[in-house]
Short mmCIF file of N, CA and C in Angstrom, two decimals:
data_model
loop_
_atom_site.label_atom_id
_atom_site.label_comp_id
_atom_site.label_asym_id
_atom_site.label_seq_id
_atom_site.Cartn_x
_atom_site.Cartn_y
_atom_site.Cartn_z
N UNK C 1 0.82 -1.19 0.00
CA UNK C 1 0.00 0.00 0.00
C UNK C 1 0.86 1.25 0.00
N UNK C 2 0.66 2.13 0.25
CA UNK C 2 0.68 3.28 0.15
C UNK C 2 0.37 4.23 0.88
N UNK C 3 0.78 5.49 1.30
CA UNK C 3 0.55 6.10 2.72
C UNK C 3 -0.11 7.94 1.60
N UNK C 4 -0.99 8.51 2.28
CA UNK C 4 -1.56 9.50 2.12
C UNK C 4 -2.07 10.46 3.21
N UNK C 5 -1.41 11.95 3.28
CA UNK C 5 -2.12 12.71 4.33
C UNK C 5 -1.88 14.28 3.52
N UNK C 6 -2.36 15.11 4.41
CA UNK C 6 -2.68 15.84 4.06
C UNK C 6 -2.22 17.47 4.98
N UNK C 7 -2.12 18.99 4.45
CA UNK C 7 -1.64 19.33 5.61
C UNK C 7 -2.77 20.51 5.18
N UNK C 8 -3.18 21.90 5.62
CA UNK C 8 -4.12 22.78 5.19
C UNK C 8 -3.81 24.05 6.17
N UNK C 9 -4.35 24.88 5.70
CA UNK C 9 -3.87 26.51 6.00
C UNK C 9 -5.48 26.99 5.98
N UNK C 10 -6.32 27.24 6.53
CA UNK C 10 -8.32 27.50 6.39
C UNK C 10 -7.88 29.17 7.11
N UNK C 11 -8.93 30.02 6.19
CA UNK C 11 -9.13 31.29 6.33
C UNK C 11 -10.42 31.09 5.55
N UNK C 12 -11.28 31.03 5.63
CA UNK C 12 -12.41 30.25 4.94
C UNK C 12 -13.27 31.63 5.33
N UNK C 13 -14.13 31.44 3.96
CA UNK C 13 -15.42 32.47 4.45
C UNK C 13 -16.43 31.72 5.01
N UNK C 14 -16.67 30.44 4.85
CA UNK C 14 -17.88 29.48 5.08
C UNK C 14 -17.13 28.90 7.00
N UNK C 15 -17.77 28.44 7.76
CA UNK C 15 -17.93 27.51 8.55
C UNK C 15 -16.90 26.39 8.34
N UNK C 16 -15.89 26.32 9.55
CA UNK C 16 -15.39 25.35 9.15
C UNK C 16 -16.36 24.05 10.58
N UNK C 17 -16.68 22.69 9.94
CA UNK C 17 -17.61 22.04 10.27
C UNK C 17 -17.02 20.64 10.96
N UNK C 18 -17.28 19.93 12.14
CA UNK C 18 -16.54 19.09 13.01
C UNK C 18 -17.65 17.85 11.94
N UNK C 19 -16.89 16.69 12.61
CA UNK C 19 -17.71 15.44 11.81
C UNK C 19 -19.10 15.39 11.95
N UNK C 20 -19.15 15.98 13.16
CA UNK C 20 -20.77 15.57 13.59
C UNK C 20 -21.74 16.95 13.15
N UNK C 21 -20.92 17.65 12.61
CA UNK C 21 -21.68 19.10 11.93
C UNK C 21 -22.00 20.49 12.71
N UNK C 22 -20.99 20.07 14.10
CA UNK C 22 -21.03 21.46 14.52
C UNK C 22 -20.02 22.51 14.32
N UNK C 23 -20.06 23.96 14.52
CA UNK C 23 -18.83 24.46 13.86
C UNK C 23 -17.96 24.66 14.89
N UNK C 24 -16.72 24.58 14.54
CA UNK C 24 -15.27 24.44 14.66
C UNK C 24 -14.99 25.60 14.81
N UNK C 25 -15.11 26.58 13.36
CA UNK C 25 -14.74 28.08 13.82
C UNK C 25 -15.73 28.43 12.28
N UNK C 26 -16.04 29.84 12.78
CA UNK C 26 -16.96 30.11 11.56
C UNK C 26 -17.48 31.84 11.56
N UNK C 27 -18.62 32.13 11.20
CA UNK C 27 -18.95 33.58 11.20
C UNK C 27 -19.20 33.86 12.68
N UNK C 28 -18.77 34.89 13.70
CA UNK C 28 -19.27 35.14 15.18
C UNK C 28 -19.94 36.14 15.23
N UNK C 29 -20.89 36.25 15.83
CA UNK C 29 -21.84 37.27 15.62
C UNK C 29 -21.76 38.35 17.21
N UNK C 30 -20.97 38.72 17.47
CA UNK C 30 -21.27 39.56 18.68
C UNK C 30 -23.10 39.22 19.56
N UNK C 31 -22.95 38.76 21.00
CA UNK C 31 -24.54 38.72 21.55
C UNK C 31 -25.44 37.34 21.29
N UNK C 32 -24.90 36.16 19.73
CA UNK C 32 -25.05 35.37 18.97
C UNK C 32 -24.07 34.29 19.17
N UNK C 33 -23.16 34.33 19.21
CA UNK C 33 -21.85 33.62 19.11
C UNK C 33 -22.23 32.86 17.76
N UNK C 34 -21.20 31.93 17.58
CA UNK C 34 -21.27 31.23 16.09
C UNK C 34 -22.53 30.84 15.53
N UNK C 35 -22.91 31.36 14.81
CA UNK C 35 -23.85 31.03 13.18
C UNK C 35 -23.57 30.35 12.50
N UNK C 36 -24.83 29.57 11.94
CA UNK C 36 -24.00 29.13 10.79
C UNK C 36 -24.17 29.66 9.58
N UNK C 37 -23.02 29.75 8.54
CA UNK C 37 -23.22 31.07 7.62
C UNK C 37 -23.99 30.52 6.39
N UNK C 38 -23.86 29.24 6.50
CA UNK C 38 -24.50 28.88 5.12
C UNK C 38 -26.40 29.18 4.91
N UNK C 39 -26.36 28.98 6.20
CA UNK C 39 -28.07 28.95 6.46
C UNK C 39 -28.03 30.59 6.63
N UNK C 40 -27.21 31.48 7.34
CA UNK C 40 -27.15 32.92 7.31
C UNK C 40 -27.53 33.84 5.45
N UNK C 41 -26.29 32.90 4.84
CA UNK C 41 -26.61 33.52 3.82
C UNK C 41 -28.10 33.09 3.28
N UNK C 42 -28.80 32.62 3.55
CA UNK C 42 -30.11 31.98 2.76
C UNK C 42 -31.28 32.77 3.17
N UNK C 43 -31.29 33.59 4.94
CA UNK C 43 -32.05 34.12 5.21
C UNK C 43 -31.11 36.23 4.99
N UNK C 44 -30.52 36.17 5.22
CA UNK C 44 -29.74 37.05 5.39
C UNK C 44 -28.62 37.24 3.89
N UNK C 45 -29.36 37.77 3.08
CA UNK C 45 -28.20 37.28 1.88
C UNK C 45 -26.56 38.60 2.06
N UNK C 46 -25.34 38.32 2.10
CA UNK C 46 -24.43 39.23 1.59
C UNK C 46 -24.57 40.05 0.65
N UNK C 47 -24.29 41.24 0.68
CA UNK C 47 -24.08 41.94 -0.33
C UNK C 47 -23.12 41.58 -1.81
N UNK C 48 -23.29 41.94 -2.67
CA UNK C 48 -23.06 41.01 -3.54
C UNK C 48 -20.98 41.03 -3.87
N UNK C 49 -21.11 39.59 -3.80
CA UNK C 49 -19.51 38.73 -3.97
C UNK C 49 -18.54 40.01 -4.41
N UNK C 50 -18.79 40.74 -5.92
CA UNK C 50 -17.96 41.41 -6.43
C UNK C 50 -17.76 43.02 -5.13
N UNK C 51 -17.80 43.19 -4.31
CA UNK C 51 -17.99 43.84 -3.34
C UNK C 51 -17.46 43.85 -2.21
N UNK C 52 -17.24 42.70 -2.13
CA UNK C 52 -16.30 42.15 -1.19
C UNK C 52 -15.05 41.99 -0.83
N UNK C 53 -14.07 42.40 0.36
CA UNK C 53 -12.99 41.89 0.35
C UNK C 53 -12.60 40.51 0.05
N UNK C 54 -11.60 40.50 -0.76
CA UNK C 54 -11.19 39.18 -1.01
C UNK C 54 -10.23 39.08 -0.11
N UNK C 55 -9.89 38.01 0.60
CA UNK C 55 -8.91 37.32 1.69
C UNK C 55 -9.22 36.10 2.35
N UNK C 56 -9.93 35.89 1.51
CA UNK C 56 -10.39 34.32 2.58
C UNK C 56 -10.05 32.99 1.29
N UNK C 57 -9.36 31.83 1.93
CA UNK C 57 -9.21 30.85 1.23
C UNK C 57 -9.12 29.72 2.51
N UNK C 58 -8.89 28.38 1.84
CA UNK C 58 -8.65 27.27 2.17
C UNK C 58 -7.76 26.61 1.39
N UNK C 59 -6.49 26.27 1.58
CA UNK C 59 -5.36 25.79 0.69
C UNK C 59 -4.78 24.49 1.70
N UNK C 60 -5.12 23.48 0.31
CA UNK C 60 -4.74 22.23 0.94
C UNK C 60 -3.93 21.45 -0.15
N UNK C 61 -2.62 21.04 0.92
CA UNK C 61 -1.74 20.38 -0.25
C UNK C 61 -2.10 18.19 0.20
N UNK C 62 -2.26 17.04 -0.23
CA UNK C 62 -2.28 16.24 -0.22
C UNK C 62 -0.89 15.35 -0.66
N UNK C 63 -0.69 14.78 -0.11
CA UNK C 63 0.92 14.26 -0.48
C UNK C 63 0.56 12.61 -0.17
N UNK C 64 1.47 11.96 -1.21
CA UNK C 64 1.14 10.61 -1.05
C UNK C 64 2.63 10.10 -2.11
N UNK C 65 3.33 8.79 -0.90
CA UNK C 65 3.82 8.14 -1.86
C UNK C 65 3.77 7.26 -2.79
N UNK C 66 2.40 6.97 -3.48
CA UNK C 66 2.31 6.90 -5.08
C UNK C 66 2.75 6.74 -5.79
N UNK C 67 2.92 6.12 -6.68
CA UNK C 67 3.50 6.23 -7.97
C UNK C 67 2.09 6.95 -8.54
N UNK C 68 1.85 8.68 -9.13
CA UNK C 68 0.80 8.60 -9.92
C UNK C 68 1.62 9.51 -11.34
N UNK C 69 0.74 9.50 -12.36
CA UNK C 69 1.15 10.15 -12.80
C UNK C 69 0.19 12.06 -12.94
N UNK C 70 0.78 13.07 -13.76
CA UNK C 70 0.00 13.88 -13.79
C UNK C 70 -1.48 13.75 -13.93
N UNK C 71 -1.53 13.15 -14.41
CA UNK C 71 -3.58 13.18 -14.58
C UNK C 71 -3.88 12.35 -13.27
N UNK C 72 -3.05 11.46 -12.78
CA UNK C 72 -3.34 10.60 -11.55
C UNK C 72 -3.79 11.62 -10.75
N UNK C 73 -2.58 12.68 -10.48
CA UNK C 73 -2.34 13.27 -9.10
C UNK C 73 -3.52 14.83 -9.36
N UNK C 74 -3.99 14.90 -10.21
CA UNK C 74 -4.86 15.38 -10.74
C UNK C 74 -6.40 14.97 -10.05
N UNK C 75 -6.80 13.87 -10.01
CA UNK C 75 -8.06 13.15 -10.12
C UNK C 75 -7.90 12.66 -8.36
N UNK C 76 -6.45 12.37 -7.92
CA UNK C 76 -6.54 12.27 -6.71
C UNK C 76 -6.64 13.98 -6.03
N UNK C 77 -6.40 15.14 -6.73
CA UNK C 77 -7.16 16.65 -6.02
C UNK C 77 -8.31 16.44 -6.18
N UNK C 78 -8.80 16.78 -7.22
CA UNK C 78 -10.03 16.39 -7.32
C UNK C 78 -11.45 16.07 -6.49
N UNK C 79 -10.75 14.57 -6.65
CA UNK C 79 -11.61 13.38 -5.15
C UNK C 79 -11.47 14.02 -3.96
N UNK C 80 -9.86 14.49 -3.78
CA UNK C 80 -10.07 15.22 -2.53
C UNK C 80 -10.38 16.88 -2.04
N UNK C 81 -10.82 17.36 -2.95
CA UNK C 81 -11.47 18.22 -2.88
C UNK C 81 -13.03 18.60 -2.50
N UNK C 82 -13.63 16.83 -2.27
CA UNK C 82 -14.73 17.00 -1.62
C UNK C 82 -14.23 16.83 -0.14
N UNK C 83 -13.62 16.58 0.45
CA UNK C 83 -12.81 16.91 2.09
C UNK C 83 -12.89 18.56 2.23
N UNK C 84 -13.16 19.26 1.45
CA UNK C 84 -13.07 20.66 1.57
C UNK C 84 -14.62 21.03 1.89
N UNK C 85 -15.40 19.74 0.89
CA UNK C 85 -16.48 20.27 0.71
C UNK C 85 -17.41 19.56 2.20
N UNK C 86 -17.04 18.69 2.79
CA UNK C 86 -17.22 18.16 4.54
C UNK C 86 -16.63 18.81 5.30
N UNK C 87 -15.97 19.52 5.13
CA UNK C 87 -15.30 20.53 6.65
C UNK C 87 -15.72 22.03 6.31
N UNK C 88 -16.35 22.22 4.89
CA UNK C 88 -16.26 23.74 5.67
C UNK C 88 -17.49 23.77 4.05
N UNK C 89 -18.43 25.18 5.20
CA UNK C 89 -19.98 25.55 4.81
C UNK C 89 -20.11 26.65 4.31
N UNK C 90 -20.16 27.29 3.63
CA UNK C 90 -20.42 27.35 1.84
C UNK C 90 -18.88 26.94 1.55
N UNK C 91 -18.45 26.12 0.77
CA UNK C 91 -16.99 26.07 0.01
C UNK C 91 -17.13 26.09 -1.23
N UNK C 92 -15.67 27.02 -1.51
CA UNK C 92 -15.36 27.64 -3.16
C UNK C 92 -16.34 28.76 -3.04
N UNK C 93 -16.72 29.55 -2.79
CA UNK C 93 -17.84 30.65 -3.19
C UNK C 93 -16.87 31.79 -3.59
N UNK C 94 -17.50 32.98 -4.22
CA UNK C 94 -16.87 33.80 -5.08
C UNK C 94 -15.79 34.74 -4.32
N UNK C 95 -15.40 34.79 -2.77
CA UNK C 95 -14.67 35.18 -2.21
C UNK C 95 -13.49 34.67 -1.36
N UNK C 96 -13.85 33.34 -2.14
CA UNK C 96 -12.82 32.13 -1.75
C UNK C 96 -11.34 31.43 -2.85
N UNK C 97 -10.61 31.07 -2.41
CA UNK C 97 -9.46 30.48 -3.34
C UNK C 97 -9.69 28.99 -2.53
N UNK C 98 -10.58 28.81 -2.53
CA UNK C 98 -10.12 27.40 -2.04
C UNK C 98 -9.90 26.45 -3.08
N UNK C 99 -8.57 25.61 -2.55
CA UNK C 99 -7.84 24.98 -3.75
C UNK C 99 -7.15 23.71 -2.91
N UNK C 100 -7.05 22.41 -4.09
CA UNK C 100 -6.80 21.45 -3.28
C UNK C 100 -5.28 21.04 -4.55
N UNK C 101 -4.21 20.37 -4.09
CA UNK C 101 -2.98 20.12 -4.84
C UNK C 101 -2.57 18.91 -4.11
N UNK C 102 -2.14 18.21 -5.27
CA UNK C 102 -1.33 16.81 -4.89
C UNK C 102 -0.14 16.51 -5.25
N UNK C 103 0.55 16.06 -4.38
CA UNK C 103 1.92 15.98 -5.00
C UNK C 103 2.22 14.39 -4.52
N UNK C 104 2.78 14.04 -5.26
CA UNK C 104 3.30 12.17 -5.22
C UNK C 104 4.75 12.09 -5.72
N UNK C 105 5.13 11.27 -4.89
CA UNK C 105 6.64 10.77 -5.00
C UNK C 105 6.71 9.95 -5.62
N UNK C 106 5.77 8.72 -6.06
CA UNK C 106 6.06 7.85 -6.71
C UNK C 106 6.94 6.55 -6.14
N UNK C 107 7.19 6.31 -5.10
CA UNK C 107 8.18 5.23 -4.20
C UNK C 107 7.19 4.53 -4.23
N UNK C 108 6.21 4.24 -4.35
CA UNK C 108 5.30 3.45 -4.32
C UNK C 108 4.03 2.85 -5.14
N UNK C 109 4.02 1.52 -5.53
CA UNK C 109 2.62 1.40 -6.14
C UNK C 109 1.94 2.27 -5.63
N UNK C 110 0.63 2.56 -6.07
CA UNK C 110 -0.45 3.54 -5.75
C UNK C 110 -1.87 2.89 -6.81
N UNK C 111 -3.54 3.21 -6.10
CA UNK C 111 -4.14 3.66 -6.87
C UNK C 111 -4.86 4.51 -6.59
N UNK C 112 -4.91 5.33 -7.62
CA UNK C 112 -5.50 6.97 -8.04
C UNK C 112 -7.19 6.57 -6.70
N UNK C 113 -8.05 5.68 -7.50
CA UNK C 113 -8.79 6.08 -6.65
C UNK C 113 -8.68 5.64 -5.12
N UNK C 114 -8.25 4.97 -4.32
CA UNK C 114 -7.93 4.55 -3.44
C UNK C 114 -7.35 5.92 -2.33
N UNK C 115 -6.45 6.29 -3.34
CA UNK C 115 -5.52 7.75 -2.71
C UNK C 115 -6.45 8.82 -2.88
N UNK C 116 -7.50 8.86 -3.96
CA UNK C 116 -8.53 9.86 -3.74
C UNK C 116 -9.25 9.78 -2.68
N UNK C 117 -9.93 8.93 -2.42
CA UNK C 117 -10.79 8.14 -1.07
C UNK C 117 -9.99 9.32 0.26
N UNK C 118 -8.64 8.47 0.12
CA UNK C 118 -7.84 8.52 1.43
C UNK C 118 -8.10 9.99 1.42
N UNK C 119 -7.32 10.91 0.40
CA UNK C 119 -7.07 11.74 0.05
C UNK C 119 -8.53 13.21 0.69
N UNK C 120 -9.10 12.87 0.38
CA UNK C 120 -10.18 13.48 1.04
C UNK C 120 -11.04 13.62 1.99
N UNK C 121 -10.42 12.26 2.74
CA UNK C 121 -11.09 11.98 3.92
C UNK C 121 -9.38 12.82 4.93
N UNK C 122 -8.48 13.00 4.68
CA UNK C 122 -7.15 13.62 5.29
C UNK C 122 -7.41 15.19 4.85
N UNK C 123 -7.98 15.50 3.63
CA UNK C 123 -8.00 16.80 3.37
C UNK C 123 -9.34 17.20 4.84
N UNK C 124 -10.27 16.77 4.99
CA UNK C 124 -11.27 16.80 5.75
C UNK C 124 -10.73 17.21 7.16
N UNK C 125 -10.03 16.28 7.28
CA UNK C 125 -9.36 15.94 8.79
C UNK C 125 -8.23 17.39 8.52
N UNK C 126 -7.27 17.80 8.05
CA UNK C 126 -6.19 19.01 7.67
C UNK C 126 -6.79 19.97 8.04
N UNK C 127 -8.06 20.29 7.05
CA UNK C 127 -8.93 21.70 7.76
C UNK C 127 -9.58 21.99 8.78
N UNK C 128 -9.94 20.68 9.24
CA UNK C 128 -10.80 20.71 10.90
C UNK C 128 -9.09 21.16 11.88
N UNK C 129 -7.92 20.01 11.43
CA UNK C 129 -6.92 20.59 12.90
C UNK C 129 -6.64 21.97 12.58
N UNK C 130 -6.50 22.61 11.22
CA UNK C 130 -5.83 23.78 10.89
C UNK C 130 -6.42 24.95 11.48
N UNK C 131 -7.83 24.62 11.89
CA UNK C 131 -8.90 25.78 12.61
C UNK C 131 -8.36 24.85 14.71
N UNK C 132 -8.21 23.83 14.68
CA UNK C 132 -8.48 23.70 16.11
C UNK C 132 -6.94 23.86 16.76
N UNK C 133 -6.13 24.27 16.06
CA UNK C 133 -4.74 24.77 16.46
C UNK C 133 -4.24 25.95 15.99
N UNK C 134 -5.28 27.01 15.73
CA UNK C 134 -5.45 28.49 14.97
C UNK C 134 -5.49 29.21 16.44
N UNK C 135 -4.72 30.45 16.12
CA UNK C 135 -4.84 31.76 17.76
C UNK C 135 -5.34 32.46 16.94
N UNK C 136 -6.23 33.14 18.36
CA UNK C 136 -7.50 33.77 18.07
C UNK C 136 -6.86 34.85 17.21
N UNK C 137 -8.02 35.46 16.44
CA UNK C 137 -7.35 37.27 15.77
C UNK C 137 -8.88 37.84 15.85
N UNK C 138 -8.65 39.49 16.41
CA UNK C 138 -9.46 40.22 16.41
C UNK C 138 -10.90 39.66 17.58
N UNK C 139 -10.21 39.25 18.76
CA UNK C 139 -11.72 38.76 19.40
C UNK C 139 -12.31 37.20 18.50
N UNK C 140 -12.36 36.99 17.87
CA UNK C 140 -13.24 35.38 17.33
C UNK C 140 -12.20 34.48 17.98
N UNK C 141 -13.32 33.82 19.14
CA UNK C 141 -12.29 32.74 19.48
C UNK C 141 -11.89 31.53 18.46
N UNK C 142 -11.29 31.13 18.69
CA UNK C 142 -11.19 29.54 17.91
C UNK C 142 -11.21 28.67 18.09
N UNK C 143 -11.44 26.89 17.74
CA UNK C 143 -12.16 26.19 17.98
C UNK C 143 -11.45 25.63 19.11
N UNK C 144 -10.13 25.80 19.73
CA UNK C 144 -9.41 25.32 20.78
C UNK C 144 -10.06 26.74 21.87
N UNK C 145 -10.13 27.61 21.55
CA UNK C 145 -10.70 28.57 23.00
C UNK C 145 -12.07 27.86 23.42
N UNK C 146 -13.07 27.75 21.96
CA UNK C 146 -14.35 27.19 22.58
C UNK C 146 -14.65 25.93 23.26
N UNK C 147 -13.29 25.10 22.99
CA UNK C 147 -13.44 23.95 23.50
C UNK C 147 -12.85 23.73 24.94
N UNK C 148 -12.15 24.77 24.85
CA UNK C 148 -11.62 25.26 26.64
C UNK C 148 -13.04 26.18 27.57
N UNK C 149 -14.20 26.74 26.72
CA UNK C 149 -14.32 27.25 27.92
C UNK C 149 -14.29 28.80 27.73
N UNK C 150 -14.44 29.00 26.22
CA UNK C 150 -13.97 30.89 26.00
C UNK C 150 -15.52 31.12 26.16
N UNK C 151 -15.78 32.40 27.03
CA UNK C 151 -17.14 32.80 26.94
C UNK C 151 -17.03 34.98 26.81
N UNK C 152 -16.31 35.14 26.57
CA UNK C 152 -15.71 36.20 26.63
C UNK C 152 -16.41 37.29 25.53
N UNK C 153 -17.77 38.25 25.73
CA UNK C 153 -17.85 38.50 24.76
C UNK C 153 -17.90 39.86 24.03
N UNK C 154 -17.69 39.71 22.65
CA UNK C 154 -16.28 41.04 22.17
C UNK C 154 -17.78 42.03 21.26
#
């Protein structure tokens, strides 16, 4: 076999979302505490995308020793680019770069879909630790303050 993980950097405009679907870290609403934004935007729509500061992404690299080739390591982003789409609520939207990249060494048999599988179930897991080992900025606690106990409100 073959070994696959994943590492991620989340500045996300959407919710980033724990397995069981609660949020991790996401929009904070002063008086409210965390929302969730996807259902926010549906009652509450944003002003429109082109309007917006752009600065928010989710960048996830996937690494596997594989043998794939380019279209392999291709189809294994891809696959794992739905791991982006289980950890975090709206993903890709028009103020987002969220982007998924694979890179393979090749030391190893590999198959494409197998490493996709893996591949996205590690991208999943990358963006949930990348928010639960994040320090706070600007008052929004993060998902390690809320899980300590932060009630502090800004």
């Amino acid at each position: 076999g073959c070994t696959v993980a994943a590492m991620a950097v989340a500045n996300c405009y959407g919710d980033v979302l724990a397995r069981d679907g609660d949020i991790l870290s996401g929009c904070w609403m002063p008086g409210e505490g965390m929302v969730g934004t996807a259902a926010r935007m549906l009652t509450d729509p944003p002003p429109d995308a082109r309007l917006a500061v752009i600065g928010n992404t989710t960048l996830c690299v996937v690494v596997t020793d594989a043998a794939l080739d380019p279209a392999g390591a291709a189809s294994v982003a891809r696959m794992a680019s739905s791991g982006l789409a289980r950890a975090v609520s709206p993903v890709g939207t028009r103020v987002d770069g969220d982007v998924v990249i694979c890179l393979a060494t090749g030391r190893r048999p590999g198959n494409v879909m197998i490493c996709g599988v893996a591949g996205a179930e590690a991208a999943a897991e990358a963006v949930r630790d990348a928010v639960r080992t994040a320090t706070a900025v600007r008052g929004v606690p993060t998902a390690a303050d809320r899980r300590d106990g932060w009630t502090r409100e800004v």
